[in-house]
CSV table of C-alpha atoms and ligand atoms in Angstrom, one decimal:
chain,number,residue,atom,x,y,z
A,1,UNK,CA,-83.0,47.3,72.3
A,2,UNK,CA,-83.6,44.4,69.7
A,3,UNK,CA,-85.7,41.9,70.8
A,4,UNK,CA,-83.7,39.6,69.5
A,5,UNK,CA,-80.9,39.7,72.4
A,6,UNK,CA,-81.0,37.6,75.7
A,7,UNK,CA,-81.4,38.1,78.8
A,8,UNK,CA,-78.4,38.0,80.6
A,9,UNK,CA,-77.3,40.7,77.2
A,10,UNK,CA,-80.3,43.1,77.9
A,11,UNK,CA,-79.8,43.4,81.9
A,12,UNK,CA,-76.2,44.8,80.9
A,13,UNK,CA,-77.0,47.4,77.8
A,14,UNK,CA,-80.9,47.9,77.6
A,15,UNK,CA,-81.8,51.2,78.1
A,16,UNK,CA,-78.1,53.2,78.4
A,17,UNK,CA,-78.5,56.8,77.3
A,18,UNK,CA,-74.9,58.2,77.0
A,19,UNK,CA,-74.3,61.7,77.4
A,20,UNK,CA,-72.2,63.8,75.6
A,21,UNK,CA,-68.7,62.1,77.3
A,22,UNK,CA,-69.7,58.5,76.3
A,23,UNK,CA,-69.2,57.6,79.8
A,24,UNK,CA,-68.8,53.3,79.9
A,25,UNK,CA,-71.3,53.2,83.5
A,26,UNK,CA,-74.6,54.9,83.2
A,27,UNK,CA,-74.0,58.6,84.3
A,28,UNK,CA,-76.4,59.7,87.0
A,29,UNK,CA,-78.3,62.9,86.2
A,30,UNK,CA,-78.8,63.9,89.6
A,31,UNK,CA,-80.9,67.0,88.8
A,32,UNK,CA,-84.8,68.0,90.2
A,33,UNK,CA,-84.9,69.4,86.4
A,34,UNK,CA,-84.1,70.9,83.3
A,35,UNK,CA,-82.9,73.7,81.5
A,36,UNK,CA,-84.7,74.6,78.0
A,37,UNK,CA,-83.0,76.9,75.1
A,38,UNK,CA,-85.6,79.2,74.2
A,39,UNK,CA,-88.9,80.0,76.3
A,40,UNK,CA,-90.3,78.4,73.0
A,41,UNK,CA,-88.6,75.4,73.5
A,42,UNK,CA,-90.1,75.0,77.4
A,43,UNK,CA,-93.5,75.8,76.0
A,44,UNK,CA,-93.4,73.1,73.4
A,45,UNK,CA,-92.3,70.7,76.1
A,46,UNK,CA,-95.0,71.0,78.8
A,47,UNK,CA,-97.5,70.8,75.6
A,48,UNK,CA,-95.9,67.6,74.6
A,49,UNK,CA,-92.7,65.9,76.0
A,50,UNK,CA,-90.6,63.8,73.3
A,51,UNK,CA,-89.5,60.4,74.5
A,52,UNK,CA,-86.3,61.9,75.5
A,53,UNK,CA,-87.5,64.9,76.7
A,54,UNK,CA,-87.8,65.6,80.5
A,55,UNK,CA,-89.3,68.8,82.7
A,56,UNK,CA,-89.0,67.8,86.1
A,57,UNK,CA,-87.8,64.7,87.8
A,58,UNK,CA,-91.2,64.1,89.9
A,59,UNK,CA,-92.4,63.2,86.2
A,60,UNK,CA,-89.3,61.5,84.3
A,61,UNK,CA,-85.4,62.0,84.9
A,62,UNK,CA,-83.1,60.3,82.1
A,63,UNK,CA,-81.6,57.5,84.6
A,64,UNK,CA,-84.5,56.2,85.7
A,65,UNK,CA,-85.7,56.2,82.6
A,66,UNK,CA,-83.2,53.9,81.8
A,67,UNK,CA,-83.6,51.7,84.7
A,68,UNK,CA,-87.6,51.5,83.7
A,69,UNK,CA,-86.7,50.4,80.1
A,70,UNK,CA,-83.9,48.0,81.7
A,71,UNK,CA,-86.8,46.3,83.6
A,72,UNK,CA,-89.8,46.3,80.9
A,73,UNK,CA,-87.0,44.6,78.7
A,74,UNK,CA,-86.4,41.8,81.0
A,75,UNK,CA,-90.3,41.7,82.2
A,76,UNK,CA,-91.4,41.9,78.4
A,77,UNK,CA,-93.9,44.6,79.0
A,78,UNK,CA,-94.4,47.9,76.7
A,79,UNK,CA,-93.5,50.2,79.5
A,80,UNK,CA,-92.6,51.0,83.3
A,81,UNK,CA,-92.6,53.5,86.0
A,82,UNK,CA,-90.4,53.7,88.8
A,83,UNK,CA,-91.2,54.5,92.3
A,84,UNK,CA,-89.6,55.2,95.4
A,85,UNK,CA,-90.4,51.8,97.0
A,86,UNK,CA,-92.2,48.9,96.1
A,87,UNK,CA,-95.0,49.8,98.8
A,88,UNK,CA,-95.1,52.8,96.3
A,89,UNK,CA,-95.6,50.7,93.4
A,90,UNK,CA,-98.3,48.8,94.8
A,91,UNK,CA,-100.1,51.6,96.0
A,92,UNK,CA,-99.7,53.5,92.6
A,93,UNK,CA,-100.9,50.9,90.6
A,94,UNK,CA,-104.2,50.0,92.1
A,95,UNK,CA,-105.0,54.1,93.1
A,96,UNK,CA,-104.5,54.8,90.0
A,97,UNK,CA,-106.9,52.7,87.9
A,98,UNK,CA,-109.5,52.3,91.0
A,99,UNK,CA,-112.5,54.5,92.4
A,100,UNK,CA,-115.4,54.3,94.3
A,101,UNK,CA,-117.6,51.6,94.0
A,102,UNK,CA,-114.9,49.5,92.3
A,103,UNK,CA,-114.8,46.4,93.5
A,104,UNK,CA,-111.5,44.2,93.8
A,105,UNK,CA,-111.0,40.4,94.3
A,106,UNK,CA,-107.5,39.7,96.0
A,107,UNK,CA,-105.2,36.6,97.6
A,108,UNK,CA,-105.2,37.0,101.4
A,109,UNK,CA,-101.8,35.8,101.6
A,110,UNK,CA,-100.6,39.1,101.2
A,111,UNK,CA,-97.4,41.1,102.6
A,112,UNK,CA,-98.2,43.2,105.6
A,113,UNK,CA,-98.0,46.5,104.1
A,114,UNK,CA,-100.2,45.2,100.5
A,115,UNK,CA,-103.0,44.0,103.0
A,116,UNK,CA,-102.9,47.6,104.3
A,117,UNK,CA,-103.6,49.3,101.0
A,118,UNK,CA,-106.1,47.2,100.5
A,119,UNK,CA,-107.9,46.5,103.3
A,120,UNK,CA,-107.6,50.1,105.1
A,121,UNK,CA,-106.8,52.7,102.2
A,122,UNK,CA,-108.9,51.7,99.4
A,123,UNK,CA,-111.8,50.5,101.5
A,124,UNK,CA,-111.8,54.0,102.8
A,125,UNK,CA,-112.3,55.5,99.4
A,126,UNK,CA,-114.9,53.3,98.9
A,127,UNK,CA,-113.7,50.4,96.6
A,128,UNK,CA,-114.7,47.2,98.2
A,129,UNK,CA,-112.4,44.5,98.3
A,130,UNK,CA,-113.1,40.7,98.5
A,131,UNK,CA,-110.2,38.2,100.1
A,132,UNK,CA,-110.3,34.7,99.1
A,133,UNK,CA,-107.5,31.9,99.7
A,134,UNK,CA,-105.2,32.3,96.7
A,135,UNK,CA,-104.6,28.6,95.5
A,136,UNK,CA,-108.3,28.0,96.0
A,137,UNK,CA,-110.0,28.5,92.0
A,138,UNK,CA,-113.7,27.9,93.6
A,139,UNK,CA,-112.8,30.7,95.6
A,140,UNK,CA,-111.6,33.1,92.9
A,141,UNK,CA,-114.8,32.0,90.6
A,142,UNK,CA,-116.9,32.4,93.5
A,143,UNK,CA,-115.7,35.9,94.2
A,144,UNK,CA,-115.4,37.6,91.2
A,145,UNK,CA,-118.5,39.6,89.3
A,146,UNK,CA,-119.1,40.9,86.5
A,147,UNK,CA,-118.5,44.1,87.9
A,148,UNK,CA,-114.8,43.2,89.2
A,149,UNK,CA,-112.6,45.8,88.0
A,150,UNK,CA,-109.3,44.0,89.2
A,151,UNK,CA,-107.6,41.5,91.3
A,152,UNK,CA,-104.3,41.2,93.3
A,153,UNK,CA,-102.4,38.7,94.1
A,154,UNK,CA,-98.9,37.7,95.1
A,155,UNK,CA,-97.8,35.1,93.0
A,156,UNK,CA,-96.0,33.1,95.9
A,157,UNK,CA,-97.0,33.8,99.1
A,158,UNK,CA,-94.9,34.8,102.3
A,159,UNK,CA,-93.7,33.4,104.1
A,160,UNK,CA,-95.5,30.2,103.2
A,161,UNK,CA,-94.5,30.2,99.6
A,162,UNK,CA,-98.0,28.9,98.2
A,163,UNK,CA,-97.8,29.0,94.4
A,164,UNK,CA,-101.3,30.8,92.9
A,165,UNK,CA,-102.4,29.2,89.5
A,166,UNK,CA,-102.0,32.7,87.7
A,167,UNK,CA,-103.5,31.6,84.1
A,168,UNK,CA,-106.3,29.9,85.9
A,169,UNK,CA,-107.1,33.2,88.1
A,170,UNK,CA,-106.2,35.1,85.1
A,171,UNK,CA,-108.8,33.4,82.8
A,172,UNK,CA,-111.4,34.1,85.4
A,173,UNK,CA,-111.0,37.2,85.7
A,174,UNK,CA,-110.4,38.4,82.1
A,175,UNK,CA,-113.8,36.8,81.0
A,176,UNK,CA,-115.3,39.7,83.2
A,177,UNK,CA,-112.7,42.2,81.9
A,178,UNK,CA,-111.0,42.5,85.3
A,179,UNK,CA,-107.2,43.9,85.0
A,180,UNK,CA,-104.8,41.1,86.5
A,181,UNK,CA,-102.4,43.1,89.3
A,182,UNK,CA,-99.7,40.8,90.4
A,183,UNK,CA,-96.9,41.5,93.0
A,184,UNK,CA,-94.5,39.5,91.4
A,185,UNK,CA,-91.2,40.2,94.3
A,186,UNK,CA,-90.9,36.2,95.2
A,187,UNK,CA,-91.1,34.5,92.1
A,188,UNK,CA,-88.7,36.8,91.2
A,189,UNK,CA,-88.3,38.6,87.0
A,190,UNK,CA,-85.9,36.4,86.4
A,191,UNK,CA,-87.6,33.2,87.2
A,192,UNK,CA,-91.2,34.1,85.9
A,193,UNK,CA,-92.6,35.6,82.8
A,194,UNK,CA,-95.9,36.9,85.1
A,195,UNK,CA,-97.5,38.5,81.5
A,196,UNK,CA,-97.0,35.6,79.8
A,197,UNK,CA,-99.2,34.0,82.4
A,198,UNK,CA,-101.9,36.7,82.0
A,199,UNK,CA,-100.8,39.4,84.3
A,200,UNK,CA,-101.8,43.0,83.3
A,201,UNK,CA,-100.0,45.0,85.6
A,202,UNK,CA,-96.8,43.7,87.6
A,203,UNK,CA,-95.5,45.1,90.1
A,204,UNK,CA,-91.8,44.6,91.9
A,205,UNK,CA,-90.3,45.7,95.0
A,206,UNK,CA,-86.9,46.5,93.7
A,207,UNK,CA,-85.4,46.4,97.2
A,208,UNK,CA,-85.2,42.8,97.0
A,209,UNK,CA,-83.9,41.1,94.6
A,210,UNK,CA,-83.1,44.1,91.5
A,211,UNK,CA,-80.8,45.7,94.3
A,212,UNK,CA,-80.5,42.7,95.9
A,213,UNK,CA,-77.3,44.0,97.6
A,214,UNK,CA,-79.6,45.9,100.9
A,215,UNK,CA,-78.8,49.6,99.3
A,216,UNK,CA,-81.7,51.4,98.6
A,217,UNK,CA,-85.7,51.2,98.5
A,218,UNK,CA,-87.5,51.0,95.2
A,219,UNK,CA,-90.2,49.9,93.3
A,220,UNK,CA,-91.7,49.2,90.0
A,221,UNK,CA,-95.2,48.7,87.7
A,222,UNK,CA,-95.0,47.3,84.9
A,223,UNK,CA,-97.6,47.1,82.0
A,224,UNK,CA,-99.0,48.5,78.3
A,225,UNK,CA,-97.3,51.5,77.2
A,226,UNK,CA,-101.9,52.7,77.1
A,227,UNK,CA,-101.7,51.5,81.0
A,228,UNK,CA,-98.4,53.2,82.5
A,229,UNK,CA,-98.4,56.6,80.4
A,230,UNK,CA,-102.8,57.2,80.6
A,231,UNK,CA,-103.2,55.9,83.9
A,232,UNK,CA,-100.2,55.4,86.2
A,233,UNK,CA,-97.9,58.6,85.2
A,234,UNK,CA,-100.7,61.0,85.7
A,235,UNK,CA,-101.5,59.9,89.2
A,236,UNK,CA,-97.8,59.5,90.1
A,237,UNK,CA,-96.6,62.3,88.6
A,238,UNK,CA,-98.7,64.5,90.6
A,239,UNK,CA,-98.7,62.3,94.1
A,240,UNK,CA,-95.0,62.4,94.2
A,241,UNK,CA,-94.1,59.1,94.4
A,242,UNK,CA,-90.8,59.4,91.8
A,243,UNK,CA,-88.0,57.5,92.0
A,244,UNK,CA,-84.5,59.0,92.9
A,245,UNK,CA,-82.0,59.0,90.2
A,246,UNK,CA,-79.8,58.0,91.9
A,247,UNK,CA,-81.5,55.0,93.7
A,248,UNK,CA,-82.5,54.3,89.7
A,249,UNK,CA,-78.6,54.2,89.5
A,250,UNK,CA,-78.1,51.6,92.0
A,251,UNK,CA,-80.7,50.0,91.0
A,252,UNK,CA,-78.6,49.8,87.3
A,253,UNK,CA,-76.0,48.3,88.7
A,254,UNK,CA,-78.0,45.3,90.2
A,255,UNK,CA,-79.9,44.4,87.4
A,256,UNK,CA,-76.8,43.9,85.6
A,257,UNK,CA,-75.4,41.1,87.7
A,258,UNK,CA,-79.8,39.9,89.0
A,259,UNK,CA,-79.8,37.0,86.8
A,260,UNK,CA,-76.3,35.8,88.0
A,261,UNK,CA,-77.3,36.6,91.7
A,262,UNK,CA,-81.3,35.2,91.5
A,263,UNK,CA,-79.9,32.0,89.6
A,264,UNK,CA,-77.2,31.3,92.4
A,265,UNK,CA,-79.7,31.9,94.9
A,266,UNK,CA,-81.9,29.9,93.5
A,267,UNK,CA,-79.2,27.0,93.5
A,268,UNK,CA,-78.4,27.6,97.1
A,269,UNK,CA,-82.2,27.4,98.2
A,270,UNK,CA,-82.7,23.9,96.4
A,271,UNK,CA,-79.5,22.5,98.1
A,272,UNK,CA,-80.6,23.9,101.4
A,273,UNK,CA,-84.3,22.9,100.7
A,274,UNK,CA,-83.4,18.9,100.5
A,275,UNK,CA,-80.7,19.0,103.5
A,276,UNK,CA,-83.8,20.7,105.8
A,277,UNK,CA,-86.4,17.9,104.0
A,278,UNK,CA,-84.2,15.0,105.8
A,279,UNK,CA,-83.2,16.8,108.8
A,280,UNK,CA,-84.9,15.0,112.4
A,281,UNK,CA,-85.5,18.4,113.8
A,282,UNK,CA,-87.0,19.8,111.0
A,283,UNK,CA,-90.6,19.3,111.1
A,284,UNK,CA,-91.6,20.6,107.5
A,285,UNK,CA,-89.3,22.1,105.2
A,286,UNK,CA,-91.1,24.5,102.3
A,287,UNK,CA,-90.0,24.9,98.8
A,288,UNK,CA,-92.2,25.1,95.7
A,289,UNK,CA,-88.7,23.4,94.1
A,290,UNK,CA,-89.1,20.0,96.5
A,291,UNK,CA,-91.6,17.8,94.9
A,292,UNK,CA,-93.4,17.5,98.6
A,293,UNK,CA,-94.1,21.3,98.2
A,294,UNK,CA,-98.2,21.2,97.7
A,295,UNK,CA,-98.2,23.1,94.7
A,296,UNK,CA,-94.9,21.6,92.8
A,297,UNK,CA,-97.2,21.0,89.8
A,298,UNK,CA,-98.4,24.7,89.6
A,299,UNK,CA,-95.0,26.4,90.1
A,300,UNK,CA,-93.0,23.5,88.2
A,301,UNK,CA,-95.4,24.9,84.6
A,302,UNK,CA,-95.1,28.8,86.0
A,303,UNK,CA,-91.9,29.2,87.3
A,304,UNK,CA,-88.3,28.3,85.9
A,305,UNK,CA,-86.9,27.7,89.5
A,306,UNK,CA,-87.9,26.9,92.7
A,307,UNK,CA,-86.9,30.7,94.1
A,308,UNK,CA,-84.8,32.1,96.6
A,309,UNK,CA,-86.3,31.8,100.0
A,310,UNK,CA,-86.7,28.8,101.7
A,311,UNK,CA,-89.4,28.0,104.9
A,312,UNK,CA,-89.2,25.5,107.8
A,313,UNK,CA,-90.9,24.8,110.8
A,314,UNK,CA,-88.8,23.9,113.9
A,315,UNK,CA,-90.6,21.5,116.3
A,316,UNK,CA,-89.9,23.3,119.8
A,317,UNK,CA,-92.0,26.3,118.5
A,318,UNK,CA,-90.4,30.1,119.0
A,319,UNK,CA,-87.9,29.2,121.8
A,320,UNK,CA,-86.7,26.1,119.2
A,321,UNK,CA,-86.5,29.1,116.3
A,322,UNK,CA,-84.7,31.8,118.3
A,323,UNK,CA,-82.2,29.6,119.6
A,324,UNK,CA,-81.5,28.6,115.9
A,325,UNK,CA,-81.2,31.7,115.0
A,326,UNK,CA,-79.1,33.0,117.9
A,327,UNK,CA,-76.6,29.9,116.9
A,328,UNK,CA,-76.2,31.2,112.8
A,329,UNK,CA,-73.1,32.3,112.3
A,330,UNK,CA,-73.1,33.6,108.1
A,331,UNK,CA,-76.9,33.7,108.2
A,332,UNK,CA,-77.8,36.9,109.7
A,333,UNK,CA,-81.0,37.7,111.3
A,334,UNK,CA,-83.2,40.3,109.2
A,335,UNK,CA,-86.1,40.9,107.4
A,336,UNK,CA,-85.5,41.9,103.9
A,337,UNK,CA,-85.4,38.8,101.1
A,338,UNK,CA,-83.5,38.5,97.5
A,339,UNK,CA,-80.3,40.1,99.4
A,340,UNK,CA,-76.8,38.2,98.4
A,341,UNK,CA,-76.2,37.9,101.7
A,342,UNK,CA,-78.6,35.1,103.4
A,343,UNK,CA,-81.3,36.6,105.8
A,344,UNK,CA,-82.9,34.5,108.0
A,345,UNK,CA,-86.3,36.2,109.7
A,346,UNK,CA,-88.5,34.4,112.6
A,347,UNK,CA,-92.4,36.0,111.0
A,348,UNK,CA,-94.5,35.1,114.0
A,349,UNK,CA,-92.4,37.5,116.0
A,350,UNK,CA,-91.7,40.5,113.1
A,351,UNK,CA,-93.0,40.4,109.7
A,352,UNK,CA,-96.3,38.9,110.9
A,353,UNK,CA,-96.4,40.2,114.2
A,354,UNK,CA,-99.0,42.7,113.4
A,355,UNK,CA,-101.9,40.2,112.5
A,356,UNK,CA,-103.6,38.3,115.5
A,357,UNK,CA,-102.7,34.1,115.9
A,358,UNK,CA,-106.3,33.4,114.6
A,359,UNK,CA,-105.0,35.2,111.4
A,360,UNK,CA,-101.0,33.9,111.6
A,361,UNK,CA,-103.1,30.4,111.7
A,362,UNK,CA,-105.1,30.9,109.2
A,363,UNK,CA,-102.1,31.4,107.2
A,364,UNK,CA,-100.0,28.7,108.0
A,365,UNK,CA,-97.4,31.1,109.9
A,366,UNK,CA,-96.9,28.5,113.3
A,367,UNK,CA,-94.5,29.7,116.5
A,368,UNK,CA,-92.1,27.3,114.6
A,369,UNK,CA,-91.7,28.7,111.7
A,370,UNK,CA,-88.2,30.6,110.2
A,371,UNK,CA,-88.1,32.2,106.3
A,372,UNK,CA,-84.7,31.5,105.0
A,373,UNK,CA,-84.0,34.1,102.0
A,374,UNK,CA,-80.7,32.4,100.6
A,375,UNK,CA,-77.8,34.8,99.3
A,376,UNK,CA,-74.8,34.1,97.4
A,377,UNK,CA,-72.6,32.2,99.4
A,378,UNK,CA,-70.7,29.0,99.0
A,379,UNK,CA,-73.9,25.8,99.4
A,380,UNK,CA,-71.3,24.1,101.7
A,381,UNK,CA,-70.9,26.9,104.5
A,382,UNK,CA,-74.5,27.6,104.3
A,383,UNK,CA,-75.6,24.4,105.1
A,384,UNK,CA,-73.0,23.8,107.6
A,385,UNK,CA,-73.9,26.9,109.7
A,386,UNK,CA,-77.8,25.5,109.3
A,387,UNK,CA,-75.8,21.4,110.7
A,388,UNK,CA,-74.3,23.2,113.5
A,389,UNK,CA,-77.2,25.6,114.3
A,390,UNK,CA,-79.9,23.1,114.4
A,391,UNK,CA,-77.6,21.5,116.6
A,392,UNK,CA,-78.2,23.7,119.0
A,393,UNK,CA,-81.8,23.5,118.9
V,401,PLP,C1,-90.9,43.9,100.3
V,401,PLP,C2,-92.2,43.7,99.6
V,401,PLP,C3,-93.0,44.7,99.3
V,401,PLP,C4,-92.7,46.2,99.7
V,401,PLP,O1,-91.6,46.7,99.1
V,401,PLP,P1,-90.8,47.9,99.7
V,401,PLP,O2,-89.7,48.1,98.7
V,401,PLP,O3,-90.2,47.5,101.0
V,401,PLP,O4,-91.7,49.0,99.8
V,401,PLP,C5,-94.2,44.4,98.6
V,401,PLP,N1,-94.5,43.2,98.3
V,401,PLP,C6,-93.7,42.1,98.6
V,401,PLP,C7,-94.2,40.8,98.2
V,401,PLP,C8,-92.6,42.3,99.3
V,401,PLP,O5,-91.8,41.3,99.6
């Protein structure tokens, strides 16, 4: 689609392939393949597919192909690939480019599930992996050789929400020609332009805020057309990690209304921010959109808004948190993020449960601590259910 649209244009008609109805919502071809004409016909197409030209839907299917040109549109990359989760997507895009005796640089403020991959998987195939403290640049430049093939790094950080000084990390690490992989779920696409900061690769958990409605698991990379087609779609096609057409459906739908949704959120999460900033019981309140937030600065030049999840601590420690959030009564208690509905998650006692205190502390994750992922609703009723829940603290 020309460039020369907008955003909120290209989330609602990038990428539509019409079949021969002229159907108004994207159809979904929900089909493991496809038929050919002649045996000529099948021959030429496992020698060379045409762009819309598919063989089997582990390798390309035509709705979500539409929902990876949707994406790379609003992310301003060349290309994407679409995977079954964003776990998928993270795994996909490092396996893919790494082997042994790689070596990696990467934030230690990372998700659960990405400090797995990195820590226990590609260790194991031999790539070694250096942590450092994301917002500390000594660190990165200490860290990173001329031998670095890549590094990782969330952007923000859960459930913290530290802001990482991507063109400063990104400098670094292109003067040794390291690729740039950044997991880009809390900053959000619509919020940050992650290549225009120096990212290479970027890489989405669609499950959050693309669906953003608590449907269906996906993921996405992102990157040059040279990246996702010569190193990403050969591993994935062949280690199965494809995208159902009709999760890429769903996934349609939500990026059509994401910039309305993230935008709202994003308004929510500022108004709840500043009510939790004066509040008595409210130890700290975190939100790279309050100017108290330690890296304002950074995220104010990187990031068009504040995002969509909010962090405080409650003095009281975990009894003070899970009676605040047995009191909630819109804000309901789970762990996914970006949803319209708000999600509030205690990450001592689930999301974070897994790593040992020494490593919660090291991270900033106290007994206190709640991650606020704000929805859609009405400002007023949110922060009215947060007045009469803190109450009960
Ligand atoms: C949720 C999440 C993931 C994993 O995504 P799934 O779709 O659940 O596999 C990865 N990174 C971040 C930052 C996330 O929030």
């Amino acid at each position: 689609m020309s460039d020369k649209w907008k955003t909120r244009t290209r989330l609602v008609h990038e990428g539509v392939r019409r079949s021969q109805y002229g159907e108004v919502s994207e159809p979904i071809i929900l089909t493991q393949g496809f038929v050919y004409e002649t045996a000529e016909q099948a021959a030429a197409r496992f020698e060379a597919a045409g762009e819309d030209e598919f063989i089997y839907a582990r390798y390309g299917n035509p709705t979500v192909r539409m929902f990876e040109e949707r994406i790379a549109g609003l992310e301003g990359t060349e290309d994407a690939f679409a995977t079954a989760s964003g776990m998928a997507a993270v795994h996909a895009a490092l396996a893919s480019m790494l082997r042994a005796g790689d070596h990696v640089v990467s934030a230690r403020a990372l998700f659960g599930s990405c400090l797995y991959i990195l820590e226990e998987v590609l260790t194991r195939f031999g790539v070694e992996v250096t942590f450092v403290d994301g917002t500390d640049l000594d660190a990165w430049a200490g860290a990173i050789r001329a031998d670095t093939k890549a590094v990782f790094l969330e952007s923000m950080s859960n459930p913290t929400l530290e802001v990482i000084d991507l063109p400063a990390v990104a400098d670094l690490a292109h003067k040794v020609g390291a690729t740039v992989v950044v997991d880009n779920v809390f900053s959000t696409p619509v919020f940050s332009r992650a290549v225009d900061l120096g990212a290479d690769v970027v890489v989405y958990s669609a499950t959050k805020h693309i669906d953003g409605q608590g449907r269906v698991l996906g993921g996405v990379i992102l990157g040059t057309k040279e990246f996702i087609r010569k190193t990403v779609e050969p591993f994935a096609k062949h280690t199965g990690c494809a995208m159902s057409p009709f999760t890429a459906w769903v996934l349609l739908k939500g990026l059509e209304t994401l910039d309305l949704r993230v935008r709202a959120q994003a308004e929510n999460a500022i108004r709840v921010a500043e009510f939790l900033e004066g509040h008595p019981k409210v130890v700290r309140a975190i939100y790279p959109g309050l100017k108290s937030h330690p890296h304002h600065a950074v995220a104010a030049r990187q990031l068009e808004k504040g995002g969509t999840v909010v962090s405080f601590d409650l003095s009281g420690g975990q009894a003070a948190a899970f009676r605040f959030l047995n009191a909630l009564e819109i804000i309901i208690i789970s762990n996914n993020l970006g949803d319209a509905k708000s999600i509030i998650t205690h990450p001592a006692t689930t999301t974070h449960q897994r790593l040992t205190p020494d490593q919660r502390a090291t991270l900033g994750i106290t007994e206190g601590m709640v991650r606020l992922s704000l929805g859609i609703e009405d400002a007023d009723d949110l922060i009215g259910d947060i007045a009469q829940a803190l109450e009960a603290v």
